[in-house]
mmCIF file of C-alpha atoms in Angstrom:
data_model
loop_
_atom_site.group_PDB
_atom_site.id
_atom_site.type_symbol
_atom_site.label_atom_id
_atom_site.label_comp_id
_atom_site.label_asym_id
_atom_site.label_seq_id
_atom_site.Cartn_x
_atom_site.Cartn_y
_atom_site.Cartn_z
ATOM 1 C CA MET I 1 -9.121 -11.341 -12.866
ATOM 2 C CA LEU I 2 -6.350 -11.276 -10.281
ATOM 3 C CA ASP I 3 -2.823 -11.712 -11.615
ATOM 4 C CA ALA I 4 -0.253 -10.834 -8.960
ATOM 5 C CA HIS I 5 2.615 -10.620 -11.457
ATOM 6 C CA GLN I 6 0.641 -8.149 -13.563
ATOM 7 C CA ILE I 7 -0.061 -6.045 -10.469
ATOM 8 C CA THR I 8 3.625 -5.974 -9.475
ATOM 9 C CA GLN I 9 4.481 -4.802 -12.995
ATOM 10 C CA LEU I 10 1.847 -2.088 -12.669
ATOM 11 C CA HIS I 11 3.391 -1.033 -9.349
ATOM 12 C CA ASP I 12 6.901 -0.864 -10.816
ATOM 13 C CA GLU I 13 5.860 1.074 -13.925
ATOM 14 C CA ALA I 14 3.851 3.581 -11.904
ATOM 15 C CA THR I 15 6.587 4.007 -9.286
ATOM 16 C CA LEU I 16 9.126 4.825 -11.984
ATOM 17 C CA ARG I 17 6.764 7.171 -13.818
ATOM 18 C CA TRP I 18 5.736 9.072 -10.691
ATOM 19 C CA HIS I 19 9.330 9.570 -9.604
ATOM 20 C CA GLN I 20 10.138 10.966 -13.041
ATOM 21 C CA ASP I 21 7.075 13.227 -13.141
ATOM 22 C CA GLU I 22 5.241 13.375 -9.829
ATOM 23 C CA ALA I 23 2.794 15.958 -11.186
ATOM 24 C CA GLN I 24 1.287 13.404 -13.600
ATOM 25 C CA PRO I 25 -0.135 10.754 -11.246
ATOM 26 C CA ASP I 26 -3.037 9.640 -13.428
ATOM 27 C CA SER I 27 -1.370 9.105 -16.804
ATOM 28 C CA VAL I 28 -2.314 5.439 -17.144
ATOM 29 C CA THR I 29 -2.769 3.559 -20.397
ATOM 30 C CA SER I 30 -5.536 0.998 -20.846
ATOM 31 C CA ALA I 31 -2.877 -1.714 -21.000
ATOM 32 C CA GLN I 32 -1.607 -0.683 -17.575
ATOM 33 C CA ALA I 33 -5.009 -0.663 -15.874
ATOM 34 C CA SER I 34 -7.375 -2.757 -17.952
ATOM 35 C CA ASP I 35 -10.007 -3.539 -15.307
ATOM 36 C CA ALA I 36 -11.549 -2.242 -12.105
ATOM 37 C CA LEU I 37 -9.124 -4.120 -9.867
ATOM 38 C CA SER I 38 -6.074 -2.750 -11.681
ATOM 39 C CA GLU I 39 -7.443 0.782 -11.556
ATOM 40 C CA THR I 40 -8.092 0.516 -7.827
ATOM 41 C CA ALA I 41 -4.691 -1.115 -7.244
ATOM 42 C CA LEU I 42 -3.072 1.818 -9.036
ATOM 43 C CA ALA I 43 -4.966 4.384 -6.948
ATOM 44 C CA HIS I 44 -4.055 2.442 -3.811
ATOM 45 C CA HIS I 45 -0.393 2.338 -4.846
ATOM 46 C CA ARG I 46 -0.482 6.093 -5.391
ATOM 47 C CA ALA I 47 -1.686 6.531 -1.811
ATOM 48 C CA ASN I 48 1.247 4.424 -0.591
ATOM 49 C CA PHE I 49 3.619 6.367 -2.859
ATOM 50 C CA ASP I 50 2.460 9.698 -1.418
ATOM 51 C CA LEU I 51 2.479 8.267 2.101
ATOM 52 C CA TRP I 52 6.081 7.110 1.704
ATOM 53 C CA HIS I 53 7.234 10.597 0.746
ATOM 54 C CA GLU I 54 5.191 12.319 3.431
ATOM 55 C CA GLU I 55 6.887 10.051 5.984
ATOM 56 C CA ASP I 56 10.235 11.219 4.589
ATOM 57 C CA LYS I 57 9.188 14.856 5.052
ATOM 58 C CA ALA I 58 8.252 14.189 8.684
ATOM 59 C CA ARG I 59 11.865 13.178 9.335
ATOM 60 C CA GLU I 60 13.576 16.200 7.787
ATOM 61 C CA PRO I 61 16.091 17.416 10.428
ATOM 62 C CA GLU I 62 15.211 21.106 9.928
ATOM 63 C CA ALA I 63 11.431 20.653 9.716
ATOM 64 C CA SER I 64 9.500 23.171 11.823
ATOM 65 C CA ASP I 65 6.756 22.164 14.230
ATOM 66 C CA SER I 66 4.099 23.609 11.905
ATOM 67 C CA ARG I 67 5.603 21.727 8.965
ATOM 68 C CA ILE I 68 5.538 18.452 10.900
ATOM 69 C CA ALA I 69 1.935 19.098 11.960
ATOM 70 C CA THR I 70 0.888 19.621 8.336
ATOM 71 C CA VAL I 71 2.694 16.463 7.266
ATOM 72 C CA LYS I 72 1.071 14.511 10.092
ATOM 73 C CA HIS I 73 -2.393 15.569 8.905
ATOM 74 C CA ASN I 74 -1.454 14.535 5.358
ATOM 75 C CA ILE I 75 -0.278 11.136 6.634
ATOM 76 C CA ASP I 76 -3.564 10.564 8.472
ATOM 77 C CA LYS I 77 -5.590 11.346 5.336
ATOM 78 C CA LEU I 78 -3.419 9.153 3.128
ATOM 79 C CA ASN I 79 -3.602 6.263 5.580
ATOM 80 C CA GLN I 80 -7.388 6.502 5.532
ATOM 81 C CA THR I 81 -7.396 6.535 1.723
ATOM 82 C CA ARG I 82 -5.033 3.568 1.662
ATOM 83 C CA ASN I 83 -7.248 1.520 3.973
ATOM 84 C CA ASP I 84 -10.420 2.496 2.126
ATOM 85 C CA LEU I 85 -8.906 1.317 -1.158
ATOM 86 C CA VAL I 86 -7.816 -1.996 0.362
ATOM 87 C CA GLU I 87 -11.479 -2.552 1.201
ATOM 88 C CA VAL I 88 -12.517 -1.628 -2.349
ATOM 89 C CA MET I 89 -10.061 -4.181 -3.766
ATOM 90 C CA ASP I 90 -11.396 -6.873 -1.439
ATOM 91 C CA ARG I 91 -14.991 -6.018 -2.342
ATOM 92 C CA THR I 92 -14.132 -6.196 -6.057
ATOM 93 C CA LEU I 93 -12.543 -9.614 -5.593
ATOM 94 C CA LEU I 94 -15.402 -10.917 -3.455
ATOM 95 C CA ASP I 95 -17.849 -9.905 -6.168
ATOM 96 C CA ALA I 96 -15.679 -11.558 -8.830
ATOM 97 C CA ALA I 97 -15.300 -14.778 -6.835
ATOM 98 C CA GLY I 98 -19.037 -15.236 -6.380
ATOM 99 C CA PRO I 99 -20.450 -17.366 -3.554
ATOM 100 C CA GLN I 100 -17.659 -18.869 -1.482
ATOM 101 C CA ASN I 101 -17.550 -22.328 -0.002
ATOM 102 C CA PRO I 102 -18.715 -21.732 3.605
ATOM 103 C CA VAL I 103 -16.857 -24.775 4.929
ATOM 104 C CA ALA I 104 -13.556 -23.997 3.200
ATOM 105 C CA PRO I 105 -10.702 -22.948 5.523
ATOM 106 C CA LEU I 106 -10.712 -19.206 6.195
ATOM 107 C CA HIS I 107 -7.576 -17.344 5.140
ATOM 108 C CA SER I 108 -6.437 -14.937 7.835
ATOM 109 C CA GLU I 109 -5.301 -12.204 5.440
ATOM 110 C CA SER I 110 -7.447 -10.848 2.644
ATOM 111 C CA PRO I 111 -6.113 -10.412 -0.922
ATOM 112 C CA GLY I 112 -6.408 -6.634 -0.529
ATOM 113 C CA LEU I 113 -4.053 -6.676 2.437
ATOM 114 C CA ILE I 114 -1.579 -8.794 0.460
ATOM 115 C CA LEU I 115 -1.805 -6.295 -2.403
ATOM 116 C CA ASP I 116 -1.020 -3.558 0.119
ATOM 117 C CA ARG I 117 2.129 -5.425 1.157
ATOM 118 C CA LEU I 118 3.119 -5.873 -2.503
ATOM 119 C CA SER I 119 2.684 -2.130 -3.069
ATOM 120 C CA ILE I 120 4.986 -1.297 -0.171
ATOM 121 C CA LEU I 121 7.540 -3.826 -1.385
ATOM 122 C CA ALA I 122 7.555 -2.132 -4.800
ATOM 123 C CA LEU I 123 8.460 1.166 -3.112
ATOM 124 C CA LYS I 124 11.131 -0.499 -0.992
ATOM 125 C CA ILE I 125 12.637 -2.113 -4.084
ATOM 126 C CA TYR I 126 12.707 1.187 -5.982
ATOM 127 C CA HIS I 127 14.385 3.112 -3.187
ATOM 128 C CA THR I 128 16.779 0.308 -2.292
ATOM 129 C CA THR I 129 17.838 0.170 -5.952
ATOM 130 C CA GLU I 130 18.516 3.907 -5.755
ATOM 131 C CA GLU I 131 20.688 3.419 -2.675
ATOM 132 C CA ALA I 132 22.517 0.486 -4.238
ATOM 133 C CA HIS I 133 23.673 2.782 -7.053
ATOM 134 C CA ARG I 134 23.889 6.187 -5.343
ATOM 135 C CA ALA I 135 27.073 7.850 -6.564
ATOM 136 C CA SER I 136 27.752 9.677 -3.284
ATOM 137 C CA ALA I 137 27.577 6.497 -1.178
ATOM 138 C CA SER I 138 30.420 4.185 -0.251
ATOM 139 C CA GLU I 139 31.060 0.782 -1.796
ATOM 140 C CA ALA I 140 30.052 -0.826 1.497
ATOM 141 C CA HIS I 141 26.735 1.015 1.279
ATOM 142 C CA HIS I 142 26.258 -0.203 -2.289
ATOM 143 C CA GLN I 143 26.940 -3.821 -1.355
ATOM 144 C CA LYS I 144 24.693 -3.687 1.702
ATOM 145 C CA ASN I 145 21.776 -2.433 -0.376
ATOM 146 C CA LEU I 146 22.403 -4.884 -3.197
ATOM 147 C CA GLY I 147 22.024 -7.615 -0.584
ATOM 148 C CA ARG I 148 18.825 -6.045 0.719
ATOM 149 C CA LEU I 149 17.533 -5.752 -2.845
ATOM 150 C CA THR I 150 17.980 -9.469 -3.451
ATOM 151 C CA LEU I 151 15.988 -10.279 -0.309
ATOM 152 C CA LEU I 152 13.226 -7.785 -1.134
ATOM 153 C CA GLU I 153 12.793 -9.164 -4.648
ATOM 154 C CA GLU I 154 12.681 -12.711 -3.303
ATOM 155 C CA GLN I 155 10.103 -11.661 -0.712
ATOM 156 C CA ARG I 156 7.925 -10.004 -3.337
ATOM 157 C CA ASN I 157 8.122 -12.976 -5.705
ATOM 158 C CA ASP I 158 7.154 -15.330 -2.891
ATOM 159 C CA LEU I 159 4.294 -13.093 -1.750
ATOM 160 C CA ALA I 160 2.945 -12.681 -5.290
ATOM 161 C CA ALA I 161 2.999 -16.458 -5.746
ATOM 162 C CA CYS I 162 1.124 -16.891 -2.458
ATOM 163 C CA LEU I 163 -1.516 -14.407 -3.602
ATOM 164 C CA ASP I 164 -2.023 -16.209 -6.913
ATOM 165 C CA THR I 165 -2.343 -19.512 -5.050
ATOM 166 C CA LEU I 166 -4.873 -18.023 -2.637
ATOM 167 C CA TRP I 167 -6.981 -16.656 -5.478
ATOM 168 C CA ARG I 168 -6.983 -19.995 -7.320
ATOM 169 C CA GLU I 169 -8.023 -21.795 -4.143
ATOM 170 C CA VAL I 170 -10.813 -19.280 -3.537
ATOM 171 C CA LEU I 171 -12.134 -19.836 -7.063
ATOM 172 C CA ASP I 172 -11.857 -23.617 -6.586
ATOM 173 C CA GLY I 173 -13.751 -23.476 -3.284
ATOM 174 C CA LYS I 174 -10.742 -24.707 -1.310
ATOM 175 C CA ARG I 175 -10.250 -21.513 0.701
ATOM 176 C CA ARG I 176 -12.246 -18.406 1.533
ATOM 177 C CA PHE I 177 -11.653 -14.894 2.837
ATOM 178 C CA LYS I 178 -13.712 -12.149 4.405
ATOM 179 C CA LEU I 179 -13.843 -8.391 4.044
ATOM 180 C CA TYR I 180 -12.777 -6.921 7.373
ATOM 181 C CA ARG I 181 -13.454 -3.232 7.777
ATOM 182 C CA GLN I 182 -10.347 -1.299 8.756
ATOM 183 C CA MET I 183 -11.894 0.506 11.701
ATOM 184 C CA LYS I 184 -9.435 3.326 12.253
ATOM 185 C CA MET I 185 -10.532 4.853 15.538
ATOM 186 C CA TYR I 186 -8.259 7.898 15.482
ATOM 187 C CA ASN I 187 -10.011 9.326 12.394
ATOM 188 C CA ASP I 188 -13.475 9.032 13.936
ATOM 189 C CA PRO I 189 -14.320 12.072 16.105
ATOM 190 C CA GLU I 190 -16.769 9.917 18.086
ATOM 191 C CA LEU I 191 -14.083 7.338 18.959
ATOM 192 C CA ASN I 192 -10.943 9.426 19.455
ATOM 193 C CA PRO I 193 -10.819 10.696 23.085
ATOM 194 C CA ALA I 194 -8.445 13.508 22.121
ATOM 195 C CA VAL I 195 -11.193 14.860 19.862
ATOM 196 C CA TYR I 196 -14.383 14.244 21.807
ATOM 197 C CA THR I 197 -12.832 15.346 25.124
ATOM 198 C CA HIS I 198 -11.768 18.614 23.511
ATOM 199 C CA LYS I 199 -15.271 19.161 22.093
ATOM 200 C CA ALA I 200 -16.835 18.488 25.495
ATOM 201 C CA ALA I 201 -14.481 20.953 27.150
ATOM 202 C CA GLN I 202 -15.395 23.624 24.614
ATOM 203 C CA LYS I 203 -19.099 23.140 25.320
ATOM 204 C CA THR I 204 -18.642 23.483 29.092
ATOM 205 C CA GLY I 205 -16.014 26.212 28.911
#
């Protein structure tokens, strides 16, 4: 069910397509997302894609305070979506793996979190490739980013191989993982003091 190389291809194809036509985020063929995991991985990658570009907007030199505030709210929502979809991927894989060996060594990082890292690496590779060939940049800039690109591709290949190994070991009962809820406190009005203090002040004001 889990093929890390297939997922990285999905990431790359979607990243290219969305940059060419950002208004068509859901144009996915059955070959590109042939199962529930692939579909969720694609939706998760879209959240990272949108998050990447919202982060760019937050750093625009001429951005107004209201513009930055809007972008910040968008970033919070996208981060929540991203984390929710990591949990969905882990739940899908736990269901596919079936009962795990309770005495197998516990892996500290879940497959969903590794898939999140692979998604971000796909975006880094795309944008570093752009910088390595940007016509307005210097030759030194090109060479620097070509070097970075080599390292990023090596990192992604290594990480994808580690994920495939982890999944095989889970299926073989040699390793296990858990679903850890990403308990984001700042999005919970009952846990964020900036929110609940303000509400209390309004009630007593």
